[in-house]
Amino acid sequence: MTPSAFTVPGLLPAAAEIFLLGMACVVLLVDIWLPDRYRRLTCQIAQASLAGALILVLATFPDARATTFAGTFVADPMAAVLKTFLLLVSGFGFFYARVHLEPRGLMRGEYFVLGLFAVLGMMVLVSAGNFLTLYLGLELLSLSLYAMVALDRDSKPGCEAAMKYFVLGALASGMLLYGISMIYGSTGSLDLATVGASISATGDMRLTLVLGLVFVVVGVAFKLGAVPFHMWVPDVYEGAPTPVTLFIATAPKIAAFGMLMRALVDGLGGLAADWSQMLVVLAVLSMAAGNVIAIAQTNIKRMLAYSAIAHVGFVFVGMAPGTPDGYAASMFYVLTYVLMALGGFAMVIWLGRAGHEADLLDDFRGLNDRNPWFAFMMLILMLSMAGVPPFVGFWAKWSVLREAVDAGMIWLAVAAVLFSVVGLFYYLRVVRLMYFESPRDAAPVTAFADMKVVVSVNALAILALGVYPGTLLDLCEAVIGA
Amino acid sequence: MFVQIVFYFLAAVLVGAAVMVITARNPVHAALFLVLAFFTSAGIWLLLEAEFLAIVLVLVYVGAVMVLFLFVVMMLDINLAPLREGFIRYLPVGAAVAAIVVVELALVIGVSDFGLESMPAPPAHPADYSNTRELGKLLYTVYVYPFELAGAILLVAIIAAIALTMRRRTGVKTQNPSRQVEVRREDRIRIVQMPAEPRERVDRS
């Protein structure tokens, strides 16, 4: 290519990413000059940046798939919807983080700067058009998260969790890179569209491709926390400061789903028959281990970690048939699960106070006597996670299972139903503790009005989506088909 | 023919150096053998017409990374005897696993798929071909987006490293040079008037 043949790539599809990168640097610089008592401003600027990026995403909402930067960046409706949810959820996450960090004297600007970079990494990940950008987005996300987990340096569990996360995450990145190198070796390209085309064009080198595929699936499964690559999940969820746990448990799941779609469907769609079997194995193991081990937990953050593992299993159930409707069901599942996880960890933040982390199941004992509205919100969240109608968790499970049955994977659907019945036990245990036990600490639970409003909006959204699931489900189907 | 002789010579040195890296008893020697390995692979890259990358390999890995390694090796006083205790005992298992991995890789990435026939050598470039310019053109045009992302990742690494290590401890003794320079005599010396006292008599008896 001669310089004269070079055309400046269209920057408009990536406007939100460029804006967010700029704003992350602005927040970093502003935070340096802020005195400690104005630290709240850092959080507000960070939230404003997310809002600005959200406006840009919606303003440049693409009608069809478009690429820029020589195909390394893909803007399509699916990426836009995923980014919308990413930004919304992260904005909520920053709010909950401020509520938690401020009274504990942990309010540091780095949390929000690293958070913004993590969001940028996720956005890069969901619109990756090339294995190179896929990997770089993943690293941007992971590096920010490792540092966020360790941000409270004086907490021993936090540092331990960060070490485990970092070492295992580095291993997973290595696996992913190894797989990508195999795929590059056999197709001669890193571009996802070119890889997809050359797989369907020739049946050559299938063995090398499948070997590469195995490593890519391992890498993605690690990031999602599917069994048997789930070892980091409970320790990180329990050890990290609660707002970091909340952040890790929500937005990165959406990004990981985007990564799954880009790598397996866009890039390696020609090998669907191979990865479908792998996902089925991962799904059954995740649902089994997640739901059964969660019963034995006494720490609610750990319980929600195992619940996250089980939910990832359900996402894989939707992916396994390899049909667009199945992907849409999985997307619906991820988006609604992230809302529920956001609410669940927000409850833990609400219940805690400076000097006391309310992360044990016993802290929820008799909650109805202490604050009935709070207990009711938690009831909605738990029942929705368990998949009880009329909450949205039921529709998510139902749509995923319907796709599995339609594809003739009856036994997979049966296994999923059985394991979700097992899961019902530990969600209902929280409900029983809240309503039928007497509290140990009779002090009423209060919170500032903004926290009450935000948590209520979060929980009632789950109820509302449960009553009208059609809109979001149709949206998912429309953007996957586009 | 000459190129092939050079290649085989460099390859033999590379493999020998790599073996020495993991068998040398002295960690400083191992690090130095790694330097040799980097140099010879840079030579092989030169044969592949990747001049820029060859120079970068020497500059970055030999110049920066390996010096850092040497510092670490010299600063950490590792007792090697316990590390090597189980070498003979674990050798059969380790060798078996290594052999299996090699066989598996050979089966998958065999000559059938990646042999010289299926991967022909690219045509040689003319003498005025600039490797650096071509790389730069690609890096700042086609790959500008991944390039910027890599920059963002490095920025995150800096922020994370500073956020995790910098802390203001209380009670740390530090120097303030400007205050040291500005100091006046009155700040340090206090002249006190003391009554004269008779000198104590030393009893020498």
XYZ file of C-alpha atoms in Angstrom:
687
model
C 0.000 0.000 0.000
C 1.377 3.395 -0.949
C 0.577 6.363 1.275
C -1.467 7.973 -1.487
C -3.746 4.915 -1.600
C -4.515 5.290 2.065
C -7.916 6.659 2.961
C -8.620 7.905 6.447
C -10.893 5.363 8.137
C -14.386 6.464 9.083
C -14.240 7.497 12.711
C -17.979 7.910 13.202
C -18.835 4.241 13.947
C -16.206 4.288 16.706
C -17.198 7.707 18.052
C -18.309 6.337 21.424
C -15.025 4.484 21.971
C -12.929 7.494 21.000
C -14.974 9.741 23.295
C -14.647 7.310 26.184
C -10.870 7.014 25.752
C -10.551 10.785 25.794
C -12.807 11.113 28.819
C -10.892 8.417 30.717
C -7.747 10.526 30.317
C -9.666 13.669 31.354
C -10.972 11.946 34.489
C -7.439 10.796 35.285
C -6.077 14.337 35.024
C -8.972 15.966 36.878
C -8.690 13.469 39.696
C -5.020 14.319 40.299
C -5.848 17.954 41.076
C -8.965 17.324 43.137
C -8.743 17.652 46.898
C -10.082 14.623 48.726
C -13.336 16.248 49.795
C -14.381 16.764 46.164
C -13.650 13.139 45.229
C -17.327 12.640 44.433
C -16.799 14.839 41.381
C -14.558 12.143 39.844
C -17.420 9.696 40.040
C -19.831 12.211 38.542
C -17.541 13.029 35.610
C -17.028 9.305 35.016
C -20.782 8.756 34.984
C -21.217 11.725 32.672
C -18.635 10.178 30.314
C -20.613 6.943 30.270
C -23.783 8.925 29.550
C -22.021 10.785 26.729
C -20.777 7.533 25.237
C -24.304 6.121 25.532
C -25.709 9.087 23.609
C -23.048 8.592 20.917
C -23.849 4.871 20.662
C -27.535 5.606 20.244
C -26.900 8.472 17.823
C -24.741 6.286 15.576
C -26.978 3.224 15.869
C -26.183 1.275 12.672
C -28.904 -0.218 10.496
C -26.653 -2.948 9.175
C -23.185 -4.318 9.668
C -20.489 -1.758 8.892
C -16.754 -1.952 9.387
C -14.046 0.643 9.766
C -10.309 0.760 10.548
C -9.629 -1.777 7.768
C -12.118 -4.267 9.147
C -10.735 -4.365 12.680
C -13.807 -2.586 14.037
C -17.343 -3.837 13.419
C -20.404 -1.732 14.091
C -23.615 -3.700 13.874
C -26.963 -3.536 15.713
C -25.959 -6.346 18.087
C -22.825 -4.483 19.173
C -24.833 -1.292 19.630
C -27.414 -2.974 21.871
C -24.723 -4.732 23.902
C -22.857 -1.426 24.298
C -26.036 0.330 25.414
C -26.519 -2.204 28.194
C -22.806 -2.172 29.057
C -22.810 1.572 29.558
C -26.092 1.608 31.496
C -25.007 -1.177 33.818
C -21.577 0.382 34.372
C -23.207 3.717 35.205
C -25.308 1.981 37.871
C -22.167 0.164 38.998
C -20.309 3.461 39.512
C -23.221 4.784 41.555
C -23.230 1.734 43.845
C -19.441 1.976 44.085
C -19.666 5.544 45.374
C -22.281 4.515 47.945
C -19.976 1.769 49.183
C -16.576 3.465 48.961
C -17.407 6.888 50.381
C -18.231 5.960 53.987
C -15.269 3.574 54.116
C -12.694 6.169 53.075
C -11.793 4.071 50.022
C -13.037 6.644 47.529
C -10.134 6.813 45.095
C -10.172 8.221 41.621
C -8.328 5.198 40.240
C -11.421 3.066 40.737
C -13.362 5.163 38.242
C -10.461 5.656 35.833
C -9.769 1.926 35.698
C -13.524 1.321 35.463
C -13.743 3.582 32.427
C -10.839 1.779 30.781
C -12.508 -1.547 31.535
C -15.712 -0.297 29.872
C -13.636 0.803 26.889
C -12.119 -2.674 26.711
C -15.579 -4.236 26.778
C -16.816 -1.977 23.994
C -13.767 -2.860 21.889
C -14.441 -6.517 22.601
C -18.073 -6.512 21.470
C -17.254 -4.746 18.215
C -14.055 -6.613 17.398
C -13.662 -7.468 13.739
C -10.276 -9.062 14.071
C -8.729 -11.554 16.478
C -6.116 -8.900 17.261
C -8.673 -6.346 18.483
C -10.573 -9.117 20.253
C -7.462 -9.955 22.227
C -6.495 -6.344 22.880
C -9.989 -5.495 24.118
C -9.929 -8.508 26.403
C -6.554 -7.495 27.834
C -7.644 -3.901 28.352
C -10.662 -5.210 30.271
C -8.756 -7.826 32.253
C -5.826 -5.611 33.253
C -8.191 -2.966 34.586
C -10.150 -5.583 36.519
C -7.042 -7.171 38.084
C -5.996 -3.780 39.419
C -9.506 -2.961 40.636
C -9.691 -6.192 42.647
C -6.442 -5.296 44.424
C -7.327 -1.637 44.934
C -7.958 -2.065 48.661
C -4.359 -3.001 49.370
C -4.753 -3.486 53.090
C -7.319 -6.238 52.635
C -5.690 -9.653 52.584
C -8.552 -11.474 50.821
C -8.566 -8.743 48.182
C -4.877 -9.177 47.399
C -5.216 -12.947 47.386
C -8.162 -12.728 45.013
C -6.266 -10.354 42.738
C -3.268 -12.705 42.617
C -5.433 -15.694 41.724
C -7.360 -13.723 39.157
C -4.183 -12.378 37.600
C -2.323 -15.698 37.389
C -5.303 -17.671 36.077
C -6.289 -14.836 33.764
C -2.809 -14.695 32.281
C -2.986 -18.450 31.714
C -6.338 -18.082 29.948
C -5.007 -15.258 27.780
C -2.108 -17.514 26.834
C -4.528 -20.283 25.878
C -6.575 -17.888 23.771
C -3.477 -16.571 21.991
C -2.274 -20.097 21.330
C -5.621 -20.955 19.780
C -5.574 -17.784 17.700
C -2.086 -18.626 16.446
C -3.328 -22.068 15.322
C -6.221 -20.460 13.480
C -3.877 -17.920 11.907
C -1.570 -20.724 10.863
C -4.304 -22.609 9.050
C -6.288 -19.750 7.524
C -3.531 -17.176 7.040
C -5.620 -14.337 8.444
C -6.660 -12.777 11.729
C -9.627 -10.974 10.244
C -12.792 -12.644 11.549
C -14.705 -12.329 8.285
C -11.785 -13.701 6.248
C -11.308 -16.561 8.701
C -15.017 -17.363 8.470
C -14.913 -17.314 4.668
C -11.812 -19.478 4.378
C -13.225 -22.064 6.789
C -16.362 -22.529 4.736
C -14.425 -22.386 1.455
C -12.019 -25.219 2.147
C -12.246 -28.233 4.364
C -8.474 -28.348 4.632
C -6.510 -28.304 7.817
C -9.552 -29.116 9.849
C -7.526 -30.738 12.609
C -5.399 -27.646 13.188
C -8.478 -25.458 13.127
C -10.302 -27.589 15.680
C -7.214 -27.604 17.900
C -7.168 -23.820 17.714
C -10.911 -23.747 18.370
C -10.462 -25.784 21.563
C -8.059 -23.203 22.953
C -10.289 -20.293 21.942
C -13.265 -21.929 23.681
C -11.116 -22.493 26.771
C -10.131 -18.835 26.781
C -13.719 -17.632 26.438
C -15.006 -20.154 28.994
C -12.455 -18.889 31.477
C -13.540 -15.301 31.039
C -17.187 -16.289 31.482
C -16.304 -18.535 34.423
C -17.725 -21.818 33.101
C -16.874 -25.130 34.762
C -14.129 -26.505 34.676
C -12.510 -23.068 34.231
C -14.441 -21.480 37.098
C -11.865 -21.785 39.896
C -11.245 -18.052 40.107
C -14.893 -16.996 40.276
C -15.831 -17.733 43.926
C -12.540 -16.474 45.369
C -12.553 -13.283 43.344
C -16.221 -12.568 44.060
C -15.701 -13.099 47.772
C -12.311 -11.423 48.138
C -12.809 -8.327 46.012
C -14.399 -5.210 47.526
C -18.169 -5.496 46.983
C -18.446 -2.721 44.347
C -15.659 -4.371 42.354
C -17.459 -7.708 42.653
C -20.590 -5.987 41.426
C -18.683 -4.559 38.470
C -17.020 -7.881 37.568
C -20.275 -9.788 37.914
C -22.248 -7.568 35.552
C -20.855 -5.681 32.555
C -17.987 -8.100 31.667
C -20.561 -10.885 31.249
C -22.191 -8.879 28.460
C -18.768 -8.298 26.913
C -17.917 -11.987 27.193
C -21.136 -12.822 25.364
C -20.108 -10.379 22.634
C -16.723 -12.076 22.476
C -18.433 -15.463 22.187
C -20.515 -14.212 19.269
C -17.550 -12.596 17.510
C -15.078 -15.455 17.902
C -17.362 -18.473 17.541
C -20.144 -17.244 15.251
C -18.506 -14.506 13.149
C -15.091 -16.140 12.950
C -15.475 -19.854 13.486
C -19.108 -20.281 12.426
C -18.006 -22.966 9.979
C -16.987 -25.135 12.921
C -20.364 -24.822 14.677
C -20.759 -28.589 14.824
C -17.510 -28.844 16.796
C -17.953 -25.990 19.241
C -21.581 -26.857 19.834
C -20.507 -30.134 21.497
C -17.910 -28.335 23.607
C -20.482 -25.789 24.778
C -22.925 -28.563 25.699
C -20.302 -30.168 27.943
C -19.444 -26.814 29.516
C -23.147 -26.014 29.975
C -24.011 -29.253 31.770
C -20.933 -29.092 34.010
C -21.529 -25.428 34.857
C -25.200 -25.885 35.697
C -24.439 -28.945 37.811
C -21.461 -27.617 39.728
C -22.802 -24.082 40.094
C -26.202 -25.039 41.436
C -25.057 -27.860 43.702
C -22.053 -26.122 45.289
C -24.025 -22.914 45.847
C -26.200 -24.819 48.361
C -23.228 -25.247 50.691
C -22.310 -21.553 50.821
C -22.827 -19.311 53.835
C -21.395 -16.174 52.232
C -23.844 -14.477 49.889
C -21.128 -13.140 47.578
C -19.805 -16.684 47.207
C -23.324 -18.021 46.712
C -23.958 -15.469 43.969
C -20.615 -16.479 42.408
C -21.747 -20.086 42.090
C -25.101 -18.833 40.884
C -23.230 -16.868 38.180
C -21.471 -20.079 37.120
C -24.833 -21.824 36.824
C -26.287 -18.949 34.795
C -23.333 -19.102 32.383
C -24.315 -22.729 31.824
C -27.754 -21.556 30.708
C -26.188 -19.033 28.313
C -24.271 -21.914 26.724
C -27.497 -23.932 26.427
C -28.856 -21.189 24.170
C -25.637 -21.038 22.142
C -25.390 -24.807 21.642
C -28.007 -25.241 18.872
C -26.041 -22.806 16.692
C -29.140 -21.006 15.380
C -29.766 -17.231 15.272
C -32.823 -17.673 17.505
C -30.661 -19.538 19.989
C -28.114 -16.704 20.016
C -30.942 -14.219 20.568
C -32.227 -16.273 23.512
C -28.721 -16.351 24.990
C -28.374 -12.608 24.510
C -31.705 -12.045 26.265
C -30.510 -14.337 29.060
C -27.234 -12.464 29.521
C -28.857 -9.026 29.519
C -31.511 -9.982 32.061
C -29.099 -11.945 34.243
C -26.807 -8.928 34.417
C -29.723 -6.809 35.662
C -30.428 -9.389 38.375
C -26.772 -9.663 39.418
C -26.563 -5.875 39.557
C -29.524 -5.797 41.938
C -28.244 -8.700 44.012
C -24.875 -7.124 44.748
C -26.507 -3.715 45.244
C -28.493 -5.352 48.075
C -25.247 -6.506 49.703
C -23.897 -2.948 49.424
C -27.101 -1.478 50.836
C -27.132 -3.804 53.824
C -23.489 -3.174 54.710
C -22.137 -0.165 56.497
C -18.692 1.187 57.285
C -16.842 -1.390 59.356
C -19.258 -4.190 58.560
C -19.594 -6.082 55.298
C -23.031 -7.675 55.196
C -21.896 -10.537 53.022
C -23.115 -13.472 55.085
C -26.448 -15.149 54.550
C -27.124 -14.601 58.254
C -27.094 -10.848 57.663
C -30.322 -11.303 55.720
C -32.014 -13.055 58.648
C -35.330 -11.425 59.518
C -34.850 -8.633 57.064
C -38.585 -8.197 56.620
C -38.846 -6.879 60.187
C -36.018 -4.431 59.649
C -37.043 -3.024 56.287
C -40.006 -4.602 54.440
C -39.431 -2.744 51.152
C -35.803 -3.829 51.034
C -36.815 -7.419 51.749
C -39.409 -7.253 48.988
C -36.808 -6.053 46.471
C -34.529 -8.904 47.473
C -37.470 -11.310 47.105
C -37.985 -10.138 43.520
C -34.293 -10.588 42.718
C -34.004 -14.047 44.265
C -37.192 -15.376 42.652
C -36.143 -13.942 39.304
C -32.712 -15.584 39.534
C -34.398 -18.852 40.425
C -36.582 -18.560 37.354
C -40.005 -18.219 38.974
C -42.737 -16.547 36.912
C -43.752 -13.726 36.501
C -40.224 -12.389 36.862
C -37.927 -11.976 33.893
C -35.609 -14.790 34.963
C -38.360 -17.217 34.050
C -38.690 -15.875 30.506
C -34.923 -15.964 30.061
C -34.771 -19.627 31.077
C -37.868 -20.428 29.077
C -36.593 -18.906 25.822
C -33.230 -20.636 26.144
C -34.858 -23.997 26.854
C -37.317 -23.575 23.972
C -34.423 -23.126 21.551
C -32.681 -26.223 22.912
C -35.864 -28.282 22.527
C -36.475 -26.911 19.025
C -32.992 -28.042 18.056
C -33.763 -31.542 19.336
C -31.517 -31.285 22.399
C -34.246 -32.587 24.684
C -31.928 -34.169 27.215
C -29.962 -30.933 27.559
C -33.194 -29.071 28.302
C -34.222 -31.731 30.822
C -30.860 -31.466 32.567
C -31.171 -27.675 32.638
C -34.622 -27.864 34.229
C -33.445 -30.390 36.823
C -30.498 -28.254 37.833
C -32.598 -25.118 38.036
C -34.909 -26.970 40.429
C -31.822 -27.694 42.538
C -30.989 -24.004 42.266
C -34.430 -23.041 43.534
C -33.414 -24.366 46.954
C -30.703 -21.881 47.737
C -32.546 -18.883 46.331
C -35.610 -19.743 48.409
C -33.396 -20.189 51.468
C -32.585 -16.485 51.284
C -36.314 -15.728 51.077
C -37.005 -17.980 54.079
C -34.250 -16.262 56.088
C -35.686 -12.864 55.288
C -39.342 -13.590 56.023
C -39.545 -16.483 58.490
C -36.586 -15.968 60.804
C -36.139 -13.408 63.516
C -33.377 -10.864 63.071
C -30.210 -10.983 65.162
C -29.702 -7.272 64.888
C -33.019 -5.496 65.158
C -31.762 -2.095 64.003
C -33.791 -0.948 60.995
C -31.907 -0.744 57.701
C -31.935 2.696 56.180
C -30.287 4.307 53.225
C -30.095 7.622 51.459
C -32.995 8.401 49.176
C -30.911 8.117 45.979
C -29.839 4.577 46.869
C -33.437 3.600 47.615
C -34.655 4.982 44.304
C -31.891 3.373 42.217
C -32.249 -0.061 43.813
C -36.019 0.090 43.495
C -35.762 1.037 39.818
C -33.370 -1.870 39.315
C -35.612 -4.446 41.007
C -38.849 -3.134 39.539
C -37.279 -3.237 36.061
C -36.949 -6.979 36.572
C -40.615 -7.204 37.477
C -41.605 -4.996 34.539
C -39.488 -7.004 32.090
C -41.077 -10.126 33.509
C -44.552 -8.804 32.723
C -43.565 -7.489 29.287
C -40.640 -9.653 28.141
C -41.622 -9.367 24.474
C -39.994 -6.017 23.716
C -36.496 -6.948 24.787
C -36.762 -10.461 23.345
C -37.901 -9.078 19.984
C -35.055 -6.574 20.092
C -32.528 -9.359 20.668
C -33.950 -11.408 17.800
C -33.985 -8.389 15.493
C -30.373 -7.385 16.135
C -29.008 -10.935 15.926
C -30.785 -11.472 12.619
C -29.566 -8.147 11.193
C 23.879 -22.322 -0.393
C 25.692 -19.771 1.734
C 22.372 -18.699 3.267
C 21.610 -22.276 4.158
C 24.964 -22.735 5.862
C 24.367 -19.549 7.858
C 20.868 -20.702 8.755
C 21.982 -24.112 9.994
C 24.831 -22.564 11.938
C 22.520 -20.059 13.619
C 19.882 -22.698 14.244
C 22.420 -25.029 15.870
C 23.702 -22.229 18.106
C 20.118 -21.261 18.983
C 19.084 -24.769 19.974
C 22.310 -25.254 21.928
C 21.844 -21.956 23.762
C 18.211 -22.748 24.512
C 19.194 -26.114 25.986
C 21.874 -24.439 28.075
C 19.324 -21.932 29.411
C 17.426 -24.696 31.143
C 20.405 -26.863 32.105
C 22.980 -24.303 33.259
C 23.532 -24.556 37.016
C 24.314 -20.907 37.516
C 21.283 -18.655 36.880
C 23.528 -15.844 35.667
C 24.943 -18.194 33.044
C 21.412 -19.224 32.103
C 20.437 -15.591 31.590
C 23.534 -14.998 29.475
C 22.704 -18.042 27.343
C 19.247 -16.565 26.863
C 20.958 -13.424 25.549
C 22.850 -15.631 23.105
C 19.597 -17.292 22.077
C 18.024 -13.902 21.391
C 21.022 -12.812 19.339
C 20.969 -15.918 17.163
C 17.218 -15.718 16.610
C 17.703 -12.091 15.602
C 20.196 -13.426 13.062
C 17.607 -15.871 11.717
C 15.091 -13.050 11.438
C 17.634 -11.123 9.405
C 17.772 -14.081 7.019
C 13.977 -13.820 6.743
C 14.331 -10.172 5.661
C 12.764 -8.944 8.893
C 15.540 -6.475 9.646
C 13.538 -4.097 11.778
C 12.172 -6.812 14.041
C 15.648 -8.322 14.379
C 17.060 -5.006 15.595
C 14.093 -4.512 17.919
C 14.594 -7.980 19.353
C 18.182 -7.121 20.224
C 17.378 -3.642 21.509
C 14.336 -4.518 23.585
C 14.962 -8.053 24.757
C 18.733 -8.059 25.067
C 19.073 -4.425 25.956
C 16.218 -3.998 28.396
C 14.470 -7.201 29.391
C 17.540 -9.362 29.888
C 19.372 -6.684 31.849
C 16.355 -6.560 34.133
C 16.457 -10.355 34.401
C 20.121 -10.240 35.338
C 19.441 -7.653 38.014
C 16.649 -9.779 39.463
C 18.762 -12.930 39.362
C 21.660 -11.192 41.069
C 19.495 -9.508 43.682
C 17.475 -12.565 44.642
C 19.702 -14.917 46.513
C 18.042 -18.157 45.495
C 19.336 -21.338 46.986
C 19.374 -23.675 44.029
C 19.986 -26.963 45.784
C 16.365 -27.504 46.937
C 15.043 -26.450 43.527
C 17.068 -29.162 41.837
C 16.465 -31.864 44.395
C 13.722 -33.749 42.570
C 15.186 -33.371 39.095
C 16.130 -37.018 38.574
C 13.009 -38.281 40.304
C 10.647 -36.206 38.133
C 12.693 -36.646 34.957
C 10.824 -39.727 33.613
C 7.389 -38.174 34.120
C 8.461 -34.838 32.705
C 10.143 -36.442 29.723
C 7.084 -38.585 29.020
C 4.739 -35.573 29.109
C 7.102 -33.596 26.906
C 7.320 -36.472 24.430
C 3.531 -36.777 24.262
C 3.136 -33.035 23.669
C 5.771 -33.129 20.916
C 4.089 -36.081 19.205
C 0.669 -34.442 19.423
C 1.956 -31.181 18.014
C 3.790 -33.032 15.254
C 0.597 -34.867 14.323
C -1.449 -31.674 14.162
C 1.104 -29.258 12.747
C 2.728 -31.892 10.577
C 4.628 -31.631 7.337
C 1.438 -32.450 5.443
C -0.147 -29.116 6.330
C 2.804 -26.870 7.057
C 5.542 -28.419 4.904
C 7.678 -26.478 2.432
C 5.311 -27.438 -0.398
C 2.233 -25.880 1.157
C 4.109 -22.868 2.524
C 6.412 -21.657 -0.279
C 9.002 -18.982 0.421
C 7.860 -15.465 -0.458
C 9.636 -13.755 -3.369
C 12.777 -11.863 -2.393
C 12.530 -8.085 -2.164
C 14.724 -5.667 -4.114
C 17.751 -4.139 -2.434
C 16.145 -0.760 -1.757
C 13.188 -2.334 0.046
C 12.782 -0.825 3.492
C 11.388 -3.172 6.063
C 10.949 -0.402 8.625
C 9.019 1.825 6.258
C 6.653 -0.971 5.265
C 6.000 -1.858 8.886
C 5.438 1.777 9.788
C 3.001 2.227 6.925
C 0.982 -0.787 8.010
C 1.132 0.095 11.695
C -0.133 3.635 11.250
C -2.730 2.924 8.562
C -4.280 -0.529 8.541
C -3.455 -1.378 12.145
C -3.905 2.071 13.655
C -6.831 0.927 15.805
C -5.019 -2.034 17.451
C -1.976 0.235 17.790
C -3.956 2.830 19.748
C -5.510 0.077 21.867
C -2.065 -1.226 22.744
C -1.230 2.316 23.849
C -4.328 2.371 26.071
C -3.294 -0.966 27.592
C 0.132 0.430 28.455
C -1.541 3.462 30.025
C -3.726 1.163 32.135
C -0.617 -0.745 33.193
C 1.016 2.501 34.364
C -2.105 3.632 36.246
C -2.518 0.217 37.850
C 1.129 0.011 38.887
C 1.032 3.460 40.471
C -2.353 2.956 42.105
C -1.255 -0.330 43.645
C 2.146 0.755 44.919
C 2.015 4.451 45.765
C 0.834 5.221 49.241
C 1.474 8.050 51.628
C 2.772 6.511 54.818
C 2.760 8.516 57.998
C 5.986 8.959 59.928
C 8.331 8.508 56.994
C 11.586 10.440 57.296
C 12.260 12.409 54.126
C 14.541 15.234 53.114
C 13.348 18.572 51.790
C 16.344 20.088 49.957
C 14.901 23.582 49.619
C 14.287 23.811 53.340
C 17.761 22.457 53.933
C 19.268 25.195 51.790
C 17.161 27.954 53.297
C 18.053 27.081 56.826
C 19.490 29.922 58.945
C 21.954 29.761 61.718
C 19.298 30.707 64.277
C 17.218 27.615 63.386
C 19.941 25.209 64.305
C 22.065 26.865 66.974
C 20.833 28.052 70.303
C 23.255 30.067 72.337
C 22.692 29.630 75.999
C 24.245 31.505 78.826
C 25.514 29.183 81.466
C 27.039 30.114 84.778
C 30.645 29.258 85.087
C 31.213 26.350 87.368
C 34.438 25.280 88.986
C 36.053 22.435 87.134
C 35.701 19.173 88.871
C 38.833 18.162 90.464
C 40.165 14.862 89.348
C 41.356 12.871 92.177
C 44.625 11.410 91.082
C 45.669 9.946 94.294
